[in-house]
XYZ file of C-alpha atoms in Angstrom:
740
model
C 0.000 0.000 0.000
C 1.254 3.481 -0.900
C 1.935 5.776 2.018
C -1.074 7.795 3.127
C -0.884 11.501 2.368
C -0.135 14.313 4.781
C -1.739 17.728 5.196
C 0.834 20.552 5.163
C 0.865 24.109 6.404
C 3.978 25.931 5.230
C 3.416 29.374 6.685
C 1.695 30.846 9.704
C -1.383 32.913 8.839
C -3.714 34.378 11.461
C -6.512 34.484 8.878
C -6.536 30.687 8.595
C -5.495 29.788 12.144
C -8.880 28.286 13.007
C -9.332 26.578 9.655
C -6.106 24.649 10.219
C -7.072 23.979 13.827
C -10.023 22.107 12.349
C -8.570 20.308 9.349
C -5.478 19.173 11.283
C -7.510 18.051 14.307
C -6.704 14.775 16.058
C -9.091 12.238 17.529
C -10.239 8.689 18.018
C -14.049 8.860 18.133
C -14.059 9.206 21.908
C -12.002 12.363 22.033
C -11.444 15.195 19.575
C -8.654 17.748 19.827
C -8.378 20.876 17.690
C -4.960 21.561 16.194
C -4.523 24.811 18.065
C -0.964 25.995 18.549
C 0.661 25.352 21.906
C 1.354 29.055 22.344
C -1.513 31.469 22.738
C -3.028 33.778 20.111
C -6.131 35.869 20.754
C -7.700 34.880 17.411
C -7.263 31.162 18.111
C -10.153 28.930 19.191
C -8.847 26.097 21.331
C -11.013 23.032 21.699
C -11.144 19.548 23.169
C -14.348 17.502 23.155
C -15.512 14.101 24.360
C -18.398 12.294 22.640
C -21.591 12.544 24.673
C -20.503 15.366 26.986
C -23.161 18.037 26.457
C -24.555 20.739 28.704
C -26.929 23.711 28.804
C -25.489 27.043 29.913
C -28.911 28.192 31.150
C -32.298 26.499 31.297
C -33.439 28.492 28.252
C -30.304 27.785 26.270
C -29.552 25.092 23.707
C -27.669 21.957 24.721
C -24.166 22.039 23.281
C -21.056 19.905 23.240
C -18.730 21.069 26.012
C -15.336 22.572 25.285
C -13.206 20.863 27.940
C -10.198 22.266 29.807
C -7.125 22.712 27.660
C -4.120 20.464 28.284
C -2.048 21.267 25.185
C -1.357 24.949 25.783
C 2.127 26.130 26.732
C 3.570 29.506 27.623
C 7.176 29.362 26.435
C 9.748 31.939 27.542
C 13.286 31.889 26.155
C 15.762 34.240 27.774
C 12.775 36.019 29.292
C 11.098 36.615 25.914
C 7.701 34.978 25.291
C 7.830 32.768 22.221
C 5.345 33.756 19.517
C 5.489 33.623 15.743
C 4.140 37.185 15.800
C 7.334 38.449 17.420
C 10.939 37.960 16.445
C 11.559 36.479 13.003
C 10.394 33.152 11.567
C 13.220 31.645 9.525
C 11.338 28.434 8.699
C 7.916 27.017 9.504
C 6.255 23.710 8.693
C 3.314 21.925 10.246
C 2.273 18.435 9.143
C -0.714 16.248 9.926
C 0.506 12.719 9.264
C -2.725 10.852 8.588
C -0.845 7.565 8.321
C -0.112 7.477 12.064
C -2.339 10.252 13.439
C 0.463 12.551 14.577
C 0.597 16.342 14.272
C 4.064 17.905 14.113
C 5.291 21.475 13.781
C 8.861 22.683 13.372
C 9.826 26.342 13.621
C 13.162 28.097 13.501
C 12.673 31.346 15.412
C 15.043 34.280 15.829
C 14.479 36.343 18.965
C 14.991 40.062 19.496
C 18.678 39.463 20.237
C 19.144 37.719 16.860
C 19.635 34.301 18.476
C 18.060 31.355 16.682
C 16.070 28.549 18.286
C 14.570 25.440 16.721
C 11.294 24.362 18.302
C 9.640 21.085 17.365
C 6.127 20.317 18.597
C 4.530 16.866 18.397
C 1.193 15.505 19.585
C -1.263 12.664 19.032
C -4.528 11.324 20.380
C -4.159 7.606 20.956
C -6.057 5.175 18.771
C -4.844 2.361 21.007
C -6.153 3.764 24.309
C -9.120 6.067 23.721
C -8.504 8.050 26.913
C -4.859 8.938 26.240
C -3.212 11.815 24.447
C 0.392 12.931 24.486
C 2.507 15.851 23.369
C 6.182 16.623 23.145
C 8.281 19.723 22.621
C 11.956 19.734 21.661
C 13.894 22.999 21.834
C 17.416 23.504 20.500
C 19.343 26.730 20.951
C 21.333 27.146 17.731
C 23.585 30.093 18.616
C 24.123 30.459 22.342
C 23.501 29.071 25.809
C 20.128 30.239 27.049
C 17.364 29.649 29.567
C 13.857 28.374 28.933
C 10.721 28.459 31.052
C 7.610 26.505 30.061
C 4.288 26.855 31.866
C 1.768 24.124 31.040
C -0.877 22.021 32.728
C -4.687 22.013 32.879
C -6.401 25.247 31.884
C -10.114 25.453 32.705
C -10.455 29.035 31.496
C -11.645 27.597 28.193
C -15.323 28.002 27.342
C -17.832 27.666 24.532
C -17.318 31.192 23.201
C -17.828 32.655 26.662
C -20.253 30.090 28.037
C -18.613 28.294 30.947
C -20.128 24.826 31.340
C -17.882 23.402 34.044
C -17.681 23.703 37.812
C -14.354 22.904 39.418
C -14.798 20.050 41.912
C -11.199 19.322 42.835
C -7.641 20.053 41.702
C -4.409 18.714 43.123
C -0.865 17.580 42.374
C -0.083 13.931 43.114
C 3.442 12.937 44.204
C 4.736 16.255 42.851
C 4.341 14.745 39.379
C 0.738 14.321 38.210
C -1.586 17.302 37.855
C -5.171 16.200 38.401
C -8.450 18.072 38.046
C -12.090 17.038 38.303
C -14.957 19.086 36.857
C -18.717 18.769 36.686
C -21.077 20.112 34.029
C -23.511 22.635 35.459
C -26.783 21.186 34.149
C -26.215 17.665 32.769
C -24.131 16.781 35.839
C -21.421 14.865 33.990
C -18.059 14.441 35.707
C -14.867 14.980 33.706
C -11.501 14.034 35.165
C -8.193 15.075 33.624
C -4.721 13.983 34.611
C -1.426 15.024 33.063
C 2.246 14.641 33.833
C 5.391 16.114 32.355
C 8.530 14.071 31.671
C 11.519 16.416 31.857
C 15.271 16.046 32.435
C 16.418 15.584 36.012
C 18.236 18.914 35.725
C 14.964 20.801 35.247
C 13.497 22.895 38.044
C 9.788 22.039 38.407
C 7.197 23.827 40.535
C 3.395 23.972 40.529
C 0.818 26.705 40.881
C -3.011 26.776 40.982
C -4.817 30.040 40.246
C -7.815 31.339 38.292
C -9.048 27.914 37.109
C -5.554 26.894 36.031
C -3.365 24.130 37.467
C 0.108 24.593 36.033
C 3.603 23.160 36.146
C 6.431 25.660 35.711
C 9.510 24.029 34.204
C 12.811 25.913 34.057
C 15.870 24.619 32.248
C 19.213 25.927 31.054
C 19.772 25.395 27.332
C 23.241 24.468 26.088
C 23.880 25.362 22.478
C 23.026 22.546 20.025
C 21.821 20.242 22.838
C 18.084 19.355 22.623
C 15.810 19.966 25.590
C 12.761 17.664 25.574
C 9.507 17.882 27.487
C 6.886 15.140 27.145
C 3.357 15.501 28.440
C 1.228 12.373 28.972
C -2.462 13.030 29.635
C -5.673 11.078 30.225
C -9.380 11.936 30.217
C -12.258 9.995 31.753
C -15.896 10.938 32.302
C -18.831 9.692 34.327
C -20.555 8.343 31.207
C -17.633 6.093 30.250
C -18.251 2.361 30.397
C -15.473 1.665 32.914
C -15.590 0.270 36.431
C -13.392 2.903 38.056
C -14.500 6.382 38.997
C -13.261 8.965 36.451
C -10.902 10.571 38.945
C -9.092 7.364 39.802
C -9.152 6.053 36.230
C -7.458 9.182 34.874
C -4.723 9.098 37.525
C -4.102 5.405 36.978
C -3.892 5.830 33.194
C -1.167 8.460 33.507
C 0.704 6.457 36.147
C 0.692 3.371 33.926
C 1.722 5.175 30.729
C 4.029 7.938 31.946
C 7.149 5.793 31.893
C 6.411 4.432 28.406
C 7.046 7.881 27.015
C 5.834 9.664 23.901
C 7.491 7.534 21.218
C 6.328 4.148 22.527
C 2.780 5.380 23.046
C 2.780 6.831 19.522
C 3.993 3.520 18.139
C 1.084 1.657 19.772
C -1.378 4.166 18.342
C 0.246 4.052 14.886
C -0.224 0.275 14.724
C -3.988 0.795 15.004
C -3.903 3.527 12.381
C -1.937 1.318 9.992
C -4.541 -1.412 10.437
C -7.287 1.088 9.611
C -5.607 2.158 6.381
C -4.824 -1.417 5.357
C -8.464 -2.384 5.809
C -10.295 0.682 4.506
C -8.176 2.897 2.291
C -9.433 3.945 -1.134
C -6.617 4.266 -3.698
C -6.965 6.589 -6.670
C -4.396 6.780 -9.467
C -5.170 10.231 -10.784
C -3.460 12.912 -12.815
C -4.627 15.285 -10.071
C -2.778 14.606 -6.810
C -5.521 16.346 -4.817
C -7.970 13.485 -5.517
C -6.026 10.983 -3.406
C -5.267 13.584 -0.744
C -8.947 14.420 -0.381
C -10.119 10.830 -0.111
C -7.418 10.121 2.511
C -8.478 13.276 4.343
C -12.139 12.259 4.195
C -11.537 8.777 5.598
C -9.203 10.082 8.300
C -11.823 12.500 9.569
C -14.700 10.036 9.301
C -12.683 7.722 11.504
C -11.826 10.290 14.171
C -15.378 11.662 14.323
C -17.211 8.351 14.759
C -17.771 7.103 18.337
C -17.525 3.470 17.302
C -16.726 2.499 20.907
C -20.230 3.234 22.223
C -23.705 2.875 20.719
C -25.090 5.595 23.021
C -23.469 8.275 20.852
C -23.642 9.351 17.234
C -21.743 11.668 14.891
C -22.188 15.422 15.147
C -22.351 17.631 12.075
C -18.850 18.907 12.895
C -17.571 15.665 14.343
C -15.402 16.386 17.383
C -13.476 19.223 15.754
C -15.465 22.321 16.704
C -18.604 23.802 18.172
C -20.529 24.454 14.961
C -24.181 23.348 15.207
C -23.515 22.891 18.942
C -22.154 19.396 18.271
C -25.640 18.145 17.354
C -26.544 15.044 15.340
C -28.535 15.442 12.102
C -29.690 13.235 9.209
C -26.103 13.593 8.016
C -25.160 10.516 10.023
C -27.582 8.050 8.460
C -27.429 9.266 4.863
C -23.862 10.549 4.428
C -21.587 9.027 7.086
C -22.991 5.634 8.094
C -22.671 4.139 4.566
C -18.866 4.280 4.746
C -18.998 2.189 7.900
C -21.742 -0.076 6.586
C -19.707 -1.081 3.546
C -16.383 -1.414 5.382
C -17.202 -2.373 9.003
C -20.946 -2.960 9.450
C -20.756 -3.285 13.234
C -20.123 0.465 13.458
C -23.185 1.206 11.309
C -25.267 -0.996 13.614
C -24.141 1.047 16.615
C -25.119 4.288 14.914
C -28.605 2.874 14.286
C -28.780 1.624 17.855
C -28.279 5.226 18.990
C -31.596 6.021 17.306
C -33.265 2.934 18.762
C -32.147 3.842 22.281
C -34.020 7.134 21.891
C -37.218 5.840 20.355
C -39.111 6.880 23.490
C -38.018 10.506 23.075
C -39.018 10.342 19.396
C -42.453 8.983 20.339
C -42.829 11.714 22.930
C -42.047 14.350 20.310
C -44.594 12.834 17.921
C -47.271 12.867 20.618
C -46.436 16.443 21.578
C -46.881 17.487 17.941
C -50.153 15.603 17.500
C -48.829 12.592 15.606
C -48.531 8.870 16.195
C -45.373 6.768 16.100
C -41.884 8.219 16.377
C -40.850 11.686 15.215
C -37.092 11.837 15.569
C -35.577 15.230 16.366
C -34.001 17.273 13.612
C -31.073 17.939 15.950
C -30.229 15.623 18.821
C -27.502 15.094 21.394
C -26.928 12.730 24.329
C -30.503 12.893 25.618
C -32.154 12.048 22.290
C -34.564 14.967 22.657
C -35.112 17.782 20.173
C -32.212 20.221 20.428
C -32.895 22.530 17.469
C -32.707 26.199 18.524
C -36.064 27.923 18.401
C -34.635 30.987 16.687
C -31.769 31.597 14.295
C -29.033 34.160 14.900
C -29.986 37.814 14.635
C -30.161 39.179 11.094
C -27.725 42.089 11.322
C -29.523 43.957 8.526
C -32.973 43.831 10.121
C -32.203 43.224 13.792
C -34.729 40.404 13.896
C -34.507 36.705 14.625
C -36.202 34.222 12.344
C -37.910 31.217 13.832
C -36.126 27.967 12.938
C -38.689 25.753 11.249
C -36.614 22.575 10.930
C -37.765 20.981 14.178
C -41.442 21.421 13.310
C -41.380 20.670 9.587
C -38.182 19.004 8.351
C -39.534 15.559 9.050
C -37.787 13.616 6.305
C -35.210 12.598 8.931
C -37.765 10.015 10.110
C -37.673 8.240 6.745
C -33.913 8.772 6.435
C -33.437 6.679 9.573
C -35.807 4.008 8.246
C -33.885 3.973 4.954
C -30.624 3.418 6.848
C -32.203 0.541 8.782
C -33.184 -1.220 5.543
C -29.825 -0.479 3.920
C -28.096 -1.998 6.941
C -30.121 -5.201 6.742
C -29.743 -5.581 2.969
C -25.982 -5.480 3.344
C -25.574 -7.531 6.526
C -28.615 -9.856 6.617
C -28.473 -9.281 10.383
C -31.694 -11.064 11.291
C -31.347 -10.485 15.043
C -31.097 -6.714 14.711
C -33.741 -6.456 12.019
C -36.316 -8.637 13.781
C -36.029 -6.528 16.918
C -34.526 -3.023 16.892
C -34.823 -2.621 13.125
C -38.456 -3.659 12.905
C -39.388 -1.505 15.893
C -37.819 1.519 14.218
C -39.631 0.762 10.955
C -43.007 0.310 12.613
C -42.866 3.451 14.710
C -41.612 5.602 11.832
C -44.340 4.144 9.590
C -46.976 5.029 12.176
C -45.695 8.568 12.140
C -46.054 8.933 8.371
C -49.522 7.457 8.339
C -50.602 10.001 10.951
C -48.755 12.814 9.147
C -50.996 12.775 6.070
C -53.957 14.951 5.137
C -56.892 13.449 3.214
C -57.642 15.644 0.184
C -60.392 14.209 -2.000
C -59.398 10.617 -1.220
C -55.729 11.365 -1.953
C -53.284 11.531 0.949
C -50.935 14.513 1.006
C -48.036 15.295 3.329
C -48.342 19.024 3.916
C -46.341 21.781 5.562
C -42.896 20.213 5.315
C -39.329 21.190 4.525
C -37.418 18.919 2.170
C -33.643 18.603 1.958
C -33.573 21.832 -0.105
C -34.198 24.047 2.999
C -34.549 27.253 0.971
C -38.123 26.182 0.247
C -40.061 25.959 3.502
C -43.580 24.985 4.540
C -44.599 23.404 1.268
C -46.863 20.479 0.430
C -45.984 17.119 -1.097
C -42.232 17.477 -1.244
C -41.207 14.744 -3.690
C -38.259 13.542 -1.594
C -40.321 13.380 1.581
C -43.314 11.631 0.003
C -41.285 8.970 -1.789
C -39.166 8.321 1.301
C -42.285 8.072 3.472
C -43.802 5.660 0.969
C -40.669 3.499 1.109
C -40.681 3.656 4.910
C -44.232 2.334 5.242
C -43.740 -0.219 2.487
C -40.695 -1.670 4.238
C -42.392 -1.725 7.638
C -45.205 -3.869 6.242
C -42.775 -6.105 4.388
C -40.595 -6.826 7.422
C -43.583 -7.367 9.694
C -44.664 -10.100 7.317
C -41.128 -11.474 7.000
C -40.798 -11.959 10.760
C -44.455 -12.849 11.284
C -44.923 -9.957 13.671
C -48.164 -8.720 12.192
C -50.049 -5.800 13.716
C -53.399 -5.784 11.927
C -54.191 -2.116 12.536
C -50.820 -1.049 11.154
C -51.172 -3.354 8.155
C -54.606 -1.945 7.374
C -53.663 1.719 7.771
C -50.316 1.101 6.053
C -51.894 -0.421 2.957
C -54.396 2.431 2.786
C -51.489 4.874 3.014
C -49.625 3.129 0.191
C -52.712 3.020 -2.000
C -53.609 6.664 -1.593
C -50.405 8.606 -0.945
C -49.711 11.231 -3.584
C -46.380 10.564 -5.304
C -45.330 13.415 -7.630
C -44.850 12.207 -11.195
C -42.790 13.707 -14.045
C -44.727 16.366 -15.968
C -44.912 16.690 -19.743
C -41.321 18.001 -19.719
C -40.314 14.959 -17.631
C -39.564 17.160 -14.600
C -40.563 15.797 -11.201
C -42.104 18.685 -9.245
C -40.119 19.273 -6.070
C -43.418 20.141 -4.385
C -46.922 21.261 -5.286
C -45.969 24.823 -6.204
C -42.229 24.893 -6.937
C -42.472 24.722 -10.735
C -44.974 27.607 -10.856
C -42.654 29.989 -9.023
C -40.553 32.613 -10.854
C -36.913 31.965 -11.742
C -33.931 34.287 -11.447
C -30.374 34.136 -12.759
C -28.378 32.304 -10.071
C -24.966 32.430 -11.759
C -23.590 35.115 -9.443
C -24.598 33.114 -6.371
C -23.177 29.900 -7.767
C -19.809 31.659 -7.871
C -19.959 32.224 -4.102
C -21.604 28.931 -3.223
C -21.425 27.863 0.379
C -21.543 31.455 1.630
C -25.355 31.875 1.503
C -24.663 35.240 -0.156
C -28.176 35.244 -1.604
C -29.502 36.034 1.874
C -27.888 39.479 1.619
C -30.020 40.268 -1.434
C -33.251 38.455 -0.619
C -35.126 37.596 2.554
C -35.901 33.992 3.382
C -39.540 34.716 2.559
C -38.601 36.003 -0.912
C -36.331 33.020 -1.600
C -39.166 30.732 -0.560
C -41.282 32.101 -3.381
C -38.724 31.524 -6.151
C -37.169 28.475 -7.818
C -34.012 28.530 -5.711
C -32.519 25.478 -4.012
C -29.924 25.467 -1.276
C -28.970 21.853 -1.967
C -29.920 18.613 -3.678
C -33.556 17.658 -3.108
C -35.101 15.768 -6.045
C -31.527 14.880 -7.034
C -31.066 13.338 -3.579
C -34.106 11.174 -4.244
C -32.624 10.077 -7.566
C -29.369 9.177 -5.807
C -31.026 7.023 -3.142
C -33.378 5.293 -5.617
C -31.436 4.945 -8.883
C -34.118 2.785 -10.511
C -37.144 4.836 -9.524
C -37.391 6.634 -12.877
C -36.256 6.076 -16.441
C -32.799 7.296 -17.414
C -34.056 10.183 -19.532
C -36.169 11.441 -16.609
C -33.158 11.248 -14.299
C -31.007 13.238 -16.732
C -33.591 15.944 -17.308
C -34.172 16.390 -13.584
C -30.450 16.449 -12.842
C -29.959 19.279 -15.333
C -33.082 21.190 -14.338
C -32.466 21.145 -10.623
C -28.721 21.706 -10.880
C -29.486 24.908 -12.766
C -31.685 26.024 -9.868
C -29.332 24.906 -7.060
C -26.826 27.278 -5.473
C -25.067 24.478 -3.527
C -25.014 26.616 -0.399
C -24.825 23.408 1.628
C -21.729 21.224 1.840
C -24.007 18.196 1.368
C -25.021 19.058 -2.169
C -22.287 18.850 -4.800
C -21.130 15.289 -4.196
C -24.716 14.047 -4.534
C -25.079 15.854 -7.867
C -21.732 14.309 -8.847
C -23.034 10.796 -8.147
C -26.146 11.215 -10.277
C -24.151 12.885 -13.061
C -21.671 9.992 -13.069
C -24.484 7.459 -13.261
C -25.867 9.350 -16.229
C -22.499 8.978 -17.942
C -21.736 12.693 -17.688
C -18.227 12.088 -16.412
C -16.841 15.562 -17.002
C -19.582 17.318 -15.033
C -19.472 14.647 -12.343
C -15.725 15.022 -11.886
C -15.970 18.824 -11.765
C -18.667 18.643 -9.088
C -16.660 16.053 -7.177
C -13.535 18.200 -7.190
C -15.477 21.253 -6.074
C -17.044 19.201 -3.265
C -13.607 18.032 -2.203
C -12.427 21.604 -1.637
C -15.099 22.522 0.905
C -12.619 22.100 3.767
C -9.311 21.908 1.883
C -9.945 24.778 -0.534
C -8.418 28.275 -0.370
C -11.143 29.921 1.761
C -9.315 30.762 5.029
C -12.545 30.732 7.041
C -14.223 27.652 5.537
C -13.826 25.420 8.571
C -13.429 27.740 11.549
C -16.267 26.112 13.509
C -15.416 22.526 12.641
C -15.147 20.043 9.817
C -17.956 19.512 7.283
C -18.544 15.946 8.391
C -21.290 14.963 5.954
C -19.401 16.331 2.949
C -16.488 14.039 3.782
C -18.831 11.059 3.823
C -20.264 12.305 0.543
C -16.780 12.334 -1.027
C -16.551 8.597 -0.334
C -20.091 8.077 -1.623
C -19.274 9.898 -4.860
C -16.207 7.737 -5.385
C -17.892 4.397 -4.689
C -21.487 4.940 -5.820
C -20.734 7.496 -8.500
C -17.480 6.717 -10.309
C -17.263 3.015 -9.413
C -21.056 3.138 -9.825
C -21.905 0.386 -7.382
C -25.587 -0.243 -6.809
C -26.998 -2.675 -4.323
C -30.130 -4.670 -4.973
C -31.628 -7.587 -3.095
C -28.874 -10.214 -2.992
C -27.122 -8.652 -5.953
C -24.185 -6.279 -6.290
C -23.885 -4.281 -9.512
C -20.781 -2.498 -10.821
C -21.062 -0.233 -13.866
C -17.965 2.008 -13.719
C -17.796 5.590 -14.913
C -14.229 6.575 -14.056
C -13.212 10.161 -14.809
C -10.703 10.419 -17.624
C -8.147 11.771 -15.135
C -8.262 8.524 -13.184
C -6.267 5.542 -14.376
C -7.279 3.222 -11.550
C -9.580 3.084 -8.546
C -9.194 0.408 -5.838
C -11.191 0.045 -2.645
C -12.489 -2.493 -0.109
C -16.200 -3.242 -0.031
C -18.041 -5.367 2.516
C -21.084 -7.143 1.115
C -23.287 -9.571 3.066
C -20.479 -10.861 5.254
C -17.902 -10.984 2.458
C -14.891 -8.682 2.212
C -14.246 -7.732 -1.392
C -11.362 -5.844 -2.939
C -12.432 -4.053 -6.112
C -10.045 -2.536 -8.659
C -11.308 -0.605 -11.655
C -9.483 0.758 -14.684
C -10.881 2.060 -17.952
C -10.367 -1.404 -19.433
C -11.363 -3.832 -16.667
C -12.894 -4.567 -13.277
C -11.120 -6.953 -10.903
C -12.967 -8.286 -7.860
C -11.190 -10.400 -5.255
C -12.538 -11.988 -2.087
C -10.977 -13.906 0.768
C -13.833 -16.164 1.884
C -15.213 -19.448 0.521
C -18.753 -18.129 0.092
C -19.709 -17.653 -3.538
C -21.283 -14.329 -4.450
C -23.113 -13.101 -7.553
C -21.893 -9.814 -9.025
C -23.240 -8.059 -12.092
C -20.583 -6.130 -14.006
C -21.826 -3.957 -16.862
C -24.954 -6.074 -17.145
C -23.209 -9.472 -17.070
C -23.956 -11.669 -14.042
C -20.849 -13.439 -12.726
C -20.474 -15.884 -9.853
C -17.368 -14.953 -7.917
C -15.432 -17.869 -6.406
C -12.156 -16.121 -5.513
C -11.266 -13.574 -8.201
C -12.770 -12.353 -11.443
C -11.418 -9.979 -14.056
C -14.071 -8.541 -16.362
C -13.165 -6.459 -19.386
C -15.081 -3.257 -20.073
């Protein structure tokens, strides 16, 4: 396997300091750590987050993921001068995220005010071997003269969620004059967080401790001899009261540092790197492309999907920004089921099952929400967190042009998430044939979501409509019969009835009402121009030239020229809606209908959401429009890695990274999954010579390699599997090579 790519930063730029803190973040699914610099800058947003640790600042506030005390920060003084890249002179600077082993390094040669040069190397990682561990290291070499250095570092609880302080300090102490230990409690959710950290320094160092103003710090002083490295290692551990461990968090954190302190940075990194190497060996997608960025982006996408997913615990799910920032308050959306879970489903299905179990564990809260809103069954929240309750803010941020707040309608109308979850349940079963899950948790989810849709309809002259909804588009609110929503609801109910029959768990009332729903639900059909109406009124609304807004896509610049109410009354889409339907159900309509709708809706879509372009790329690739598909794919890939210095300040675009993988596998490799059949009909971009990737299908691990001339499929198990390649059905025994 070729070495996995790195992400480089070759100069320090305050404008992009928070973007790089996001894209170079470290993590392991339990813990996320922003790539903030060790030294302090006022523009810099530091951040460390643990999956499931949420809190409300006040009773009227929104639950948000908690920014935990900082344990990476360092105040560095050399010859009495505070080290900063904003002072002195930077002679060289390089920062590297090594995605192969999960280590972040930075090397700076700095000249101070006295014209003396110092080389500073910073290293850190979050362990993939022990989820609770993280470690950092600093090496300082004086290049010109003997000098003195003073480093202040420890546990800093002055951090907050942009001013909102979620933690109360329960206890801080220093153990054996070595381990700094602090215990905190969230103010409302009452979670306990325990942090322990210890510094390994030379015996010649002078070490003292101080506790003041929510900081517990070690002060390390050392004389520097020219050309002789000074090294400081910091081994840290984090435990919380919601961890599945026997020990109390306080004791567990102390014990973890005691047990790992002597191992040191390099050995702990080696143990973590072994797990990372295994990940890449099992799941990497390899692209031989004329454009180097294609492989970099797919490596980047898989790296971040891995560090954002709490695969250790089914009580948690994936936030819209992973564990890299506080955007969307760390909440869980439909992004997980539709954009992120498929990667896990088709590489390691057990992780996908856990993500679905998160929904199942909160079916009571979903039923309570349905009841509260006057519906039956389960209405899952648009935004959720640890509690499983609705966490969507009631109002959006203040419009600075009007001074008003607009009510957020998603929680009361964007109900397609219910069917998105049901779709993911069925997709999971079709790939795994996990009868135990499907007969119990899966069927329960399908039944309760089906009940919701049946109750959600309005009878209009014997035809059932689903009114007052918001589809995936989101720029078109409170409309009737959104095509995506209606077709997904239809599928949801259909599958609930089918699996009830399969497992002989018949509920007569649900069967009766479900069949009536299926017989009478309005499903928008292509008009005389073969366009599927996005909703009842969309195609009658006026059109405007969107070219200027397409040039600034992702910025929502249109909201500076039009109000949300005005946008709602025009043919303007934020993101894929009907096109999303065509992606999820590739055989729902004839090919010419798919093409016409792709072109029509792409023309009317600004792509102001990071979820949009990769989905359009998939459908374009399936239609054989490789050039457009590749262009859309490349544009989607630059959402986080592109030149915009502010693109990722509040965290990674988690769903877009999942969508990059989807576009590669379901667009360019053009895999489609049908009942007990896998289809491959490749549409590689001309810039790609070869695409290779692992694919898990019904208990079988496949390795698929595609060129413009052939498809090679290899498996390692004895089970025979049927694969259709470009319309030809082939029984795979061990390896097949099909020419194209």
